[in-house]
């Protein structure tokens, strides 16, 4: 391998900065996704006014189903975006 084919320090730093930027963007997306899921499922499933300090069995079940459906949709959308459809 010749010296010319080795990446320069600037190229390595640029690639590392790009990877860090992509990872940061992905993390921000995941946090936003989780926050939306929590808000959506909580609004749909938690009874108001609050009666107890803990969720009831029905509320727990509703939140569990809501979260499962949310992640199913996220997986489907991810697959569709991955295949370019």
Short mmCIF file of N, CA and C in Angstrom, two decimals:
data_model
loop_
_atom_site.label_atom_id
_atom_site.label_comp_id
_atom_site.label_asym_id
_atom_site.label_seq_id
_atom_site.Cartn_x
_atom_site.Cartn_y
_atom_site.Cartn_z
N UNK A 1 0.85 -1.16 0.00
CA UNK A 1 0.00 0.00 0.00
C UNK A 1 0.90 1.23 0.00
N UNK A 2 0.65 2.14 -0.88
CA UNK A 2 1.48 3.34 -0.97
C UNK A 2 1.02 4.39 0.02
N UNK A 3 1.89 5.36 0.24
CA UNK A 3 1.58 6.45 1.17
C UNK A 3 0.40 7.28 0.68
N UNK A 4 0.23 7.36 -0.65
CA UNK A 4 -0.84 8.19 -1.21
C UNK A 4 -2.22 7.63 -0.92
N UNK A 5 -2.34 6.34 -0.70
CA UNK A 5 -3.66 5.74 -0.49
C UNK A 5 -4.12 5.81 0.96
N UNK A 6 -3.25 6.21 1.86
CA UNK A 6 -3.64 6.34 3.27
C UNK A 6 -4.42 7.63 3.46
N UNK A 7 -5.49 7.57 4.26
CA UNK A 7 -6.24 8.80 4.51
C UNK A 7 -5.41 9.77 5.35
N UNK A 8 -5.58 11.04 5.05
CA UNK A 8 -4.88 12.07 5.82
C UNK A 8 -5.59 12.27 7.16
N UNK A 9 -4.90 12.94 8.06
CA UNK A 9 -5.51 13.24 9.36
C UNK A 9 -6.78 14.06 9.19
N UNK A 10 -6.79 14.95 8.21
CA UNK A 10 -7.97 15.78 7.96
C UNK A 10 -9.14 14.93 7.47
N UNK A 11 -8.85 13.95 6.63
CA UNK A 11 -9.90 13.06 6.13
C UNK A 11 -10.47 12.20 7.25
N UNK A 12 -9.59 11.71 8.10
CA UNK A 12 -10.03 10.90 9.24
C UNK A 12 -10.87 11.74 10.18
N UNK A 13 -10.43 12.96 10.46
CA UNK A 13 -11.19 13.86 11.34
C UNK A 13 -12.54 14.21 10.72
N UNK A 14 -12.56 14.41 9.41
CA UNK A 14 -13.81 14.72 8.73
C UNK A 14 -14.78 13.55 8.78
N UNK A 15 -14.26 12.34 8.59
CA UNK A 15 -15.11 11.15 8.65
C UNK A 15 -15.63 10.94 10.06
N UNK A 16 -14.78 11.18 11.06
CA UNK A 16 -15.21 11.03 12.45
C UNK A 16 -16.28 12.06 12.80
N UNK A 17 -16.11 13.29 12.32
CA UNK A 17 -17.10 14.33 12.57
C UNK A 17 -18.43 13.99 11.90
N UNK A 18 -18.38 13.45 10.69
CA UNK A 18 -19.61 13.06 9.99
C UNK A 18 -20.30 11.92 10.72
N UNK A 19 -19.53 10.95 11.19
CA UNK A 19 -20.12 9.82 11.92
C UNK A 19 -20.74 10.29 13.22
N UNK A 20 -20.07 11.20 13.91
CA UNK A 20 -20.62 11.74 15.15
C UNK A 20 -21.90 12.53 14.89
N UNK A 21 -21.92 13.28 13.82
CA UNK A 21 -23.12 14.05 13.46
C UNK A 21 -24.29 13.11 13.15
N UNK A 22 -24.02 12.04 12.41
CA UNK A 22 -25.07 11.07 12.09
C UNK A 22 -25.57 10.38 13.36
N UNK A 23 -24.67 10.01 14.25
CA UNK A 23 -25.06 9.36 15.50
C UNK A 23 -25.89 10.29 16.36
N UNK A 24 -25.51 11.56 16.40
CA UNK A 24 -26.27 12.55 17.17
C UNK A 24 -27.67 12.72 16.61
N UNK A 25 -27.77 12.81 15.29
CA UNK A 25 -29.07 12.94 14.64
C UNK A 25 -29.94 11.72 14.92
N UNK A 26 -29.35 10.52 14.84
CA UNK A 26 -30.09 9.29 15.12
C UNK A 26 -30.58 9.25 16.56
N UNK A 27 -29.74 9.67 17.49
CA UNK A 27 -30.13 9.70 18.90
C UNK A 27 -31.27 10.69 19.13
N UNK A 28 -31.18 11.85 18.52
CA UNK A 28 -32.25 12.85 18.64
C UNK A 28 -33.56 12.30 18.07
N UNK A 29 -33.48 11.59 16.95
CA UNK A 29 -34.66 10.98 16.35
C UNK A 29 -35.28 9.95 17.29
N UNK A 30 -34.43 9.11 17.87
CA UNK A 30 -34.93 8.06 18.78
C UNK A 30 -35.57 8.66 20.02
N UNK A 31 -34.98 9.71 20.57
CA UNK A 31 -35.54 10.36 21.75
C UNK A 31 -36.89 10.98 21.41
N UNK A 32 -36.97 11.64 20.26
CA UNK A 32 -38.24 12.24 19.83
C UNK A 32 -39.30 11.17 19.61
N UNK A 33 -38.91 10.06 19.01
CA UNK A 33 -39.83 8.94 18.77
C UNK A 33 -40.36 8.39 20.09
N UNK A 34 -39.47 8.18 21.05
CA UNK A 34 -39.87 7.67 22.35
C UNK A 34 -40.80 8.66 23.06
N UNK A 35 -40.47 9.94 23.01
CA UNK A 35 -41.32 10.95 23.65
C UNK A 35 -42.71 10.99 23.02
N UNK A 36 -42.77 10.88 21.70
CA UNK A 36 -44.08 10.87 21.02
C UNK A 36 -44.89 9.65 21.42
N UNK A 37 -44.23 8.49 21.49
CA UNK A 37 -44.92 7.27 21.87
C UNK A 37 -45.47 7.38 23.28
N UNK A 38 -44.65 7.86 24.21
CA UNK A 38 -45.09 8.00 25.60
C UNK A 38 -46.29 8.94 25.69
N UNK A 39 -46.19 10.08 25.02
CA UNK A 39 -47.28 11.07 25.06
C UNK A 39 -48.56 10.50 24.45
N UNK A 40 -48.43 9.88 23.29
CA UNK A 40 -49.60 9.34 22.60
C UNK A 40 -50.28 8.25 23.43
N UNK A 41 -49.50 7.29 23.90
CA UNK A 41 -50.08 6.16 24.64
C UNK A 41 -50.62 6.61 25.99
N UNK A 42 -49.93 7.51 26.64
CA UNK A 42 -50.41 8.02 27.93
C UNK A 42 -51.73 8.76 27.75
N UNK A 43 -51.80 9.63 26.73
CA UNK A 43 -53.03 10.38 26.49
C UNK A 43 -54.21 9.47 26.15
N UNK A 44 -53.94 8.39 25.44
CA UNK A 44 -55.02 7.47 25.04
C UNK A 44 -55.44 6.54 26.17
N UNK A 45 -54.53 6.21 27.07
CA UNK A 45 -54.80 5.11 28.00
C UNK A 45 -54.96 5.51 29.46
N UNK A 46 -54.38 6.58 29.90
CA UNK A 46 -54.45 6.95 31.32
C UNK A 46 -55.75 7.70 31.60
N UNK A 47 -56.48 7.22 32.59
CA UNK A 47 -57.76 7.83 32.95
C UNK A 47 -57.53 9.15 33.69
N UNK A 48 -58.40 10.07 33.43
CA UNK A 48 -58.35 11.35 34.15
C UNK A 48 -59.74 11.63 34.67
N UNK A 49 -59.96 12.15 35.79
CA UNK A 49 -58.94 12.51 36.79
C UNK A 49 -58.34 11.26 37.40
N UNK A 50 -57.12 11.39 37.90
CA UNK A 50 -56.42 10.25 38.46
C UNK A 50 -57.12 9.76 39.72
N UNK A 51 -57.29 8.44 39.80
CA UNK A 51 -57.97 7.86 40.95
C UNK A 51 -56.97 7.24 41.92
N UNK A 52 -55.90 6.66 41.38
CA UNK A 52 -54.90 5.97 42.19
C UNK A 52 -53.51 6.52 41.84
N UNK A 53 -52.56 6.15 42.66
CA UNK A 53 -51.19 6.54 42.41
C UNK A 53 -50.51 5.69 41.35
N UNK A 54 -51.13 4.57 40.99
CA UNK A 54 -50.57 3.66 39.99
C UNK A 54 -51.61 3.41 38.90
N UNK A 55 -51.13 2.94 37.77
CA UNK A 55 -52.04 2.62 36.67
C UNK A 55 -52.84 1.37 37.01
N UNK A 56 -54.07 1.32 36.53
CA UNK A 56 -54.90 0.13 36.72
C UNK A 56 -54.46 -0.96 35.75
N UNK A 57 -55.01 -2.14 35.92
CA UNK A 57 -54.68 -3.25 35.02
C UNK A 57 -55.11 -2.92 33.60
N UNK A 58 -56.28 -2.33 33.45
CA UNK A 58 -56.76 -1.95 32.13
C UNK A 58 -55.87 -0.89 31.48
N UNK A 59 -55.43 0.09 32.26
CA UNK A 59 -54.55 1.12 31.73
C UNK A 59 -53.20 0.53 31.33
N UNK A 60 -52.66 -0.36 32.17
CA UNK A 60 -51.40 -1.03 31.84
C UNK A 60 -51.52 -1.83 30.55
N UNK A 61 -52.61 -2.54 30.41
CA UNK A 61 -52.84 -3.35 29.22
C UNK A 61 -52.95 -2.46 27.99
N UNK A 62 -53.68 -1.37 28.11
CA UNK A 62 -53.85 -0.43 27.01
C UNK A 62 -52.50 0.16 26.59
N UNK A 63 -51.70 0.58 27.56
CA UNK A 63 -50.39 1.16 27.25
C UNK A 63 -49.49 0.12 26.61
N UNK A 64 -49.54 -1.11 27.08
CA UNK A 64 -48.73 -2.18 26.51
C UNK A 64 -49.09 -2.41 25.04
N UNK A 65 -50.38 -2.49 24.75
CA UNK A 65 -50.83 -2.68 23.37
C UNK A 65 -50.46 -1.48 22.50
N UNK A 66 -50.64 -0.29 23.05
CA UNK A 66 -50.33 0.94 22.31
C UNK A 66 -48.85 0.98 21.94
N UNK A 67 -47.97 0.68 22.89
CA UNK A 67 -46.53 0.70 22.63
C UNK A 67 -46.15 -0.37 21.61
N UNK A 68 -46.74 -1.54 21.71
CA UNK A 68 -46.44 -2.62 20.76
C UNK A 68 -46.84 -2.21 19.35
N UNK A 69 -48.02 -1.62 19.20
CA UNK A 69 -48.47 -1.16 17.89
C UNK A 69 -47.56 -0.05 17.35
N UNK A 70 -47.16 0.85 18.22
CA UNK A 70 -46.29 1.95 17.82
C UNK A 70 -44.98 1.42 17.27
N UNK A 71 -44.36 0.45 17.98
CA UNK A 71 -43.09 -0.11 17.51
C UNK A 71 -43.26 -0.93 16.24
N UNK A 72 -44.42 -1.59 16.07
CA UNK A 72 -44.68 -2.32 14.83
C UNK A 72 -44.69 -1.36 13.65
N UNK A 73 -45.37 -0.24 13.82
CA UNK A 73 -45.44 0.75 12.74
C UNK A 73 -44.06 1.32 12.45
N UNK A 74 -43.30 1.61 13.49
CA UNK A 74 -41.93 2.12 13.29
C UNK A 74 -41.10 1.11 12.51
N UNK A 75 -41.23 -0.17 12.83
CA UNK A 75 -40.48 -1.20 12.12
C UNK A 75 -40.91 -1.29 10.66
N UNK A 76 -42.20 -1.22 10.39
CA UNK A 76 -42.70 -1.28 9.02
C UNK A 76 -42.21 -0.09 8.21
N UNK A 77 -42.30 1.09 8.78
CA UNK A 77 -41.84 2.30 8.09
C UNK A 77 -40.33 2.21 7.83
N UNK A 78 -39.59 1.73 8.82
CA UNK A 78 -38.15 1.57 8.65
C UNK A 78 -37.81 0.60 7.52
N UNK A 79 -38.56 -0.49 7.42
CA UNK A 79 -38.33 -1.45 6.36
C UNK A 79 -38.66 -0.84 5.01
N UNK A 80 -39.76 -0.10 4.94
CA UNK A 80 -40.14 0.54 3.67
C UNK A 80 -39.11 1.58 3.25
N UNK A 81 -38.62 2.34 4.20
CA UNK A 81 -37.59 3.34 3.87
C UNK A 81 -36.29 2.65 3.47
N UNK A 82 -35.99 1.53 4.10
CA UNK A 82 -34.78 0.80 3.78
C UNK A 82 -34.80 0.19 2.40
N UNK A 83 -35.98 -0.20 1.92
CA UNK A 83 -36.08 -0.82 0.60
C UNK A 83 -36.31 0.23 -0.48
N UNK A 84 -36.57 1.47 -0.09
CA UNK A 84 -36.75 2.54 -1.06
C UNK A 84 -38.12 2.60 -1.70
N UNK A 85 -39.11 1.99 -1.07
CA UNK A 85 -40.47 2.00 -1.63
C UNK A 85 -41.19 3.27 -1.28
#
